Amino acid sequence: MTTRTATSTRADDEVFDFNLNAVEAESGLKPFVFLWASKENGNRRFTMQHMQSLDVWPLMAAADGGDAAAMAGIFRQALGKEQWAEFRETPLPQYKLTALFAAYRKHSGASEGESAASSDS
């Protein structure tokens, strides 16, 4: 029995099977903005990147920790370091987090149970 490895034997100028560089988003990837009161600002606005634009590598690493870690990973990536730190300063009941995540998923066109790292195929 012989074993084949997945090494590339094609020259750079040969035909390829798929051009990932040419893939474009299906939508405009509009950011998601929500209000969450802090002690300093009763109408603090937070802006999250569209779910489909998030870097999948940190999301997949967070998903190894289960559903709660995956959700936190999505929020951490979508908000960015500064807003994530500010967001975490105010206590957040679980029912509000669940509602926020549902609205963010809907805004991003993700169906129930679909993670940011999943594909539509």
PDB file of C-alpha atoms in Angstrom:
ATOM      1  CA  MET A   1       0.000   0.000   0.000  1.00  0.00           C
ATOM      2  CA  THR A   2       1.270   3.476  -0.855  1.00  0.00           C
ATOM      3  CA  THR A   3       0.372   6.779   0.720  1.00  0.00           C
ATOM      4  CA  ARG A   4       0.021  10.025  -1.215  1.00  0.00           C
ATOM      5  CA  THR A   5       0.589  13.393   0.343  1.00  0.00           C
ATOM      6  CA  ALA A   6      -1.231  16.558  -0.637  1.00  0.00           C
ATOM      7  CA  THR A   7       1.759  18.422  -1.975  1.00  0.00           C
ATOM      8  CA  SER A   8       1.389  20.743  -4.920  1.00  0.00           C
ATOM      9  CA  THR A   9       3.027  19.551  -8.124  1.00  0.00           C
ATOM     10  CA  ARG A  10       1.611  22.346 -10.298  1.00  0.00           C
ATOM     11  CA  ALA A  11       3.681  25.231 -11.520  1.00  0.00           C
ATOM     12  CA  ASP A  12       2.562  28.748 -10.577  1.00  0.00           C
ATOM     13  CA  ASP A  13       1.359  29.400 -14.137  1.00  0.00           C
ATOM     14  CA  GLU A  14      -0.791  26.232 -14.350  1.00  0.00           C
ATOM     15  CA  VAL A  15      -4.559  26.085 -13.938  1.00  0.00           C
ATOM     16  CA  PHE A  16      -5.945  26.087 -10.381  1.00  0.00           C
ATOM     17  CA  ASP A  17      -9.126  24.511  -9.032  1.00  0.00           C
ATOM     18  CA  PHE A  18     -10.458  27.484  -7.062  1.00  0.00           C
ATOM     19  CA  ASN A  19      -9.453  31.141  -6.754  1.00  0.00           C
ATOM     20  CA  LEU A  20     -10.191  32.186  -3.181  1.00  0.00           C
ATOM     21  CA  ASN A  21      -8.814  35.651  -3.985  1.00  0.00           C
ATOM     22  CA  ALA A  22     -11.785  36.257  -6.300  1.00  0.00           C
ATOM     23  CA  VAL A  23     -14.486  35.437  -3.727  1.00  0.00           C
ATOM     24  CA  GLU A  24     -16.614  38.460  -2.832  1.00  0.00           C
ATOM     25  CA  ALA A  25     -19.219  38.934  -0.129  1.00  0.00           C
ATOM     26  CA  GLU A  26     -22.826  38.419  -1.212  1.00  0.00           C
ATOM     27  CA  SER A  27     -23.989  41.467   0.753  1.00  0.00           C
ATOM     28  CA  GLY A  28     -22.614  44.877   1.668  1.00  0.00           C
ATOM     29  CA  LEU A  29     -21.427  43.655   5.107  1.00  0.00           C
ATOM     30  CA  LYS A  30     -22.996  46.639   6.833  1.00  0.00           C
ATOM     31  CA  PRO A  31     -21.901  47.012  10.492  1.00  0.00           C
ATOM     32  CA  PHE A  32     -24.396  46.313  13.280  1.00  0.00           C
ATOM     33  CA  VAL A  33     -24.962  49.150  15.774  1.00  0.00           C
ATOM     34  CA  PHE A  34     -26.692  48.744  19.143  1.00  0.00           C
ATOM     35  CA  LEU A  35     -27.229  50.778  22.304  1.00  0.00           C
ATOM     36  CA  TRP A  36     -26.102  49.601  25.742  1.00  0.00           C
ATOM     37  CA  ALA A  37     -26.142  51.995  28.679  1.00  0.00           C
ATOM     38  CA  SER A  38     -23.025  52.384  30.783  1.00  0.00           C
ATOM     39  CA  LYS A  39     -22.615  54.392  33.986  1.00  0.00           C
ATOM     40  CA  GLU A  40     -21.086  57.245  31.987  1.00  0.00           C
ATOM     41  CA  ASN A  41     -23.405  57.138  28.969  1.00  0.00           C
ATOM     42  CA  GLY A  42     -27.052  56.065  28.947  1.00  0.00           C
ATOM     43  CA  ASN A  43     -27.028  55.821  25.153  1.00  0.00           C
ATOM     44  CA  ARG A  44     -23.610  54.269  24.500  1.00  0.00           C
ATOM     45  CA  ARG A  45     -23.447  53.034  20.905  1.00  0.00           C
ATOM     46  CA  PHE A  46     -21.447  49.955  20.040  1.00  0.00           C
ATOM     47  CA  THR A  47     -20.592  49.006  16.477  1.00  0.00           C
ATOM     48  CA  MET A  48     -19.943  45.409  15.502  1.00  0.00           C
ATOM     49  CA  GLN A  49     -18.424  44.299  12.217  1.00  0.00           C
ATOM     50  CA  HIS A  50     -20.780  42.252  10.060  1.00  0.00           C
ATOM     51  CA  MET A  51     -20.581  38.602  11.116  1.00  0.00           C
ATOM     52  CA  GLN A  52     -19.561  37.446   7.632  1.00  0.00           C
ATOM     53  CA  SER A  53     -16.521  39.767   7.672  1.00  0.00           C
ATOM     54  CA  LEU A  54     -14.990  38.382  10.893  1.00  0.00           C
ATOM     55  CA  ASP A  55     -11.668  36.530  10.825  1.00  0.00           C
ATOM     56  CA  VAL A  56     -12.619  32.863  11.239  1.00  0.00           C
ATOM     57  CA  TRP A  57      -9.398  31.647  12.901  1.00  0.00           C
ATOM     58  CA  PRO A  58     -10.003  33.177  16.357  1.00  0.00           C
ATOM     59  CA  LEU A  59     -13.685  32.185  16.088  1.00  0.00           C
ATOM     60  CA  MET A  60     -12.850  28.547  15.463  1.00  0.00           C
ATOM     61  CA  ALA A  61     -10.388  28.561  18.375  1.00  0.00           C
ATOM     62  CA  ALA A  62     -13.073  30.037  20.658  1.00  0.00           C
ATOM     63  CA  ALA A  63     -15.593  27.424  19.484  1.00  0.00           C
ATOM     64  CA  ASP A  64     -13.394  24.700  20.979  1.00  0.00           C
ATOM     65  CA  GLY A  65     -14.572  25.998  24.367  1.00  0.00           C
ATOM     66  CA  GLY A  66     -18.266  25.350  23.650  1.00  0.00           C
ATOM     67  CA  ASP A  67     -21.255  27.513  22.721  1.00  0.00           C
ATOM     68  CA  ALA A  68     -20.722  30.258  25.319  1.00  0.00           C
ATOM     69  CA  ALA A  69     -17.045  30.602  24.392  1.00  0.00           C
ATOM     70  CA  ALA A  70     -17.949  30.678  20.703  1.00  0.00           C
ATOM     71  CA  MET A  71     -20.482  33.460  21.289  1.00  0.00           C
ATOM     72  CA  ALA A  72     -17.976  35.445  23.358  1.00  0.00           C
ATOM     73  CA  GLY A  73     -15.397  34.941  20.600  1.00  0.00           C
ATOM     74  CA  ILE A  74     -17.786  36.342  18.013  1.00  0.00           C
ATOM     75  CA  PHE A  75     -18.552  39.404  20.150  1.00  0.00           C
ATOM     76  CA  ARG A  76     -14.856  39.915  20.945  1.00  0.00           C
ATOM     77  CA  GLN A  77     -13.939  39.852  17.235  1.00  0.00           C
ATOM     78  CA  ALA A  78     -16.940  41.895  16.079  1.00  0.00           C
ATOM     79  CA  LEU A  79     -16.477  44.662  18.655  1.00  0.00           C
ATOM     80  CA  GLY A  80     -12.684  44.881  18.576  1.00  0.00           C
ATOM     81  CA  LYS A  81     -10.416  45.195  21.617  1.00  0.00           C
ATOM     82  CA  GLU A  82     -11.445  48.676  22.788  1.00  0.00           C
ATOM     83  CA  GLN A  83     -15.212  48.249  22.469  1.00  0.00           C
ATOM     84  CA  TRP A  84     -15.046  44.694  23.866  1.00  0.00           C
ATOM     85  CA  ALA A  85     -13.352  46.029  27.004  1.00  0.00           C
ATOM     86  CA  GLU A  86     -15.976  48.787  27.360  1.00  0.00           C
ATOM     87  CA  PHE A  87     -18.827  46.351  26.691  1.00  0.00           C
ATOM     88  CA  ARG A  88     -17.576  44.044  29.461  1.00  0.00           C
ATOM     89  CA  GLU A  89     -17.550  46.851  32.053  1.00  0.00           C
ATOM     90  CA  THR A  90     -21.345  46.800  32.482  1.00  0.00           C
ATOM     91  CA  PRO A  91     -23.028  43.680  33.930  1.00  0.00           C
ATOM     92  CA  LEU A  92     -25.085  41.929  31.256  1.00  0.00           C
ATOM     93  CA  PRO A  93     -28.009  39.575  31.993  1.00  0.00           C
ATOM     94  CA  GLN A  94     -28.034  36.434  29.864  1.00  0.00           C
ATOM     95  CA  TYR A  95     -31.476  37.207  28.383  1.00  0.00           C
ATOM     96  CA  LYS A  96     -30.117  40.481  26.975  1.00  0.00           C
ATOM     97  CA  LEU A  97     -27.062  38.767  25.512  1.00  0.00           C
ATOM     98  CA  THR A  98     -29.300  36.143  23.890  1.00  0.00           C
ATOM     99  CA  ALA A  99     -31.524  38.841  22.370  1.00  0.00           C
ATOM    100  CA  LEU A 100     -28.489  40.805  21.160  1.00  0.00           C
ATOM    101  CA  PHE A 101     -26.952  37.736  19.535  1.00  0.00           C
ATOM    102  CA  ALA A 102     -30.253  36.866  17.817  1.00  0.00           C
ATOM    103  CA  ALA A 103     -30.540  40.408  16.415  1.00  0.00           C
ATOM    104  CA  TYR A 104     -26.895  40.351  15.280  1.00  0.00           C
ATOM    105  CA  ARG A 105     -27.371  36.968  13.569  1.00  0.00           C
ATOM    106  CA  LYS A 106     -30.508  38.244  11.823  1.00  0.00           C
ATOM    107  CA  HIS A 107     -28.699  41.419  10.713  1.00  0.00           C
ATOM    108  CA  SER A 108     -25.857  39.289   9.332  1.00  0.00           C
ATOM    109  CA  GLY A 109     -28.183  36.880   7.535  1.00  0.00           C
ATOM    110  CA  ALA A 110     -27.105  33.882   9.616  1.00  0.00           C
ATOM    111  CA  SER A 111     -29.730  31.284  10.428  1.00  0.00           C
ATOM    112  CA  GLU A 112     -30.400  29.787  13.865  1.00  0.00           C
ATOM    113  CA  GLY A 113     -27.426  27.734  14.999  1.00  0.00           C
ATOM    114  CA  GLU A 114     -25.192  28.924  12.172  1.00  0.00           C
ATOM    115  CA  SER A 115     -21.819  30.145  13.309  1.00  0.00           C
ATOM    116  CA  ALA A 116     -19.788  32.891  11.698  1.00  0.00           C
ATOM    117  CA  ALA A 117     -17.275  30.324  10.507  1.00  0.00           C
ATOM    118  CA  SER A 118     -19.803  28.177   8.680  1.00  0.00           C
ATOM    119  CA  SER A 119     -20.607  28.389   4.981  1.00  0.00           C
ATOM    120  CA  ASP A 120     -23.975  28.639   3.279  1.00  0.00           C
ATOM    121  CA  SER A 121     -23.345  25.513   1.204  1.00  0.00           C
TER     122      SER A 121
END
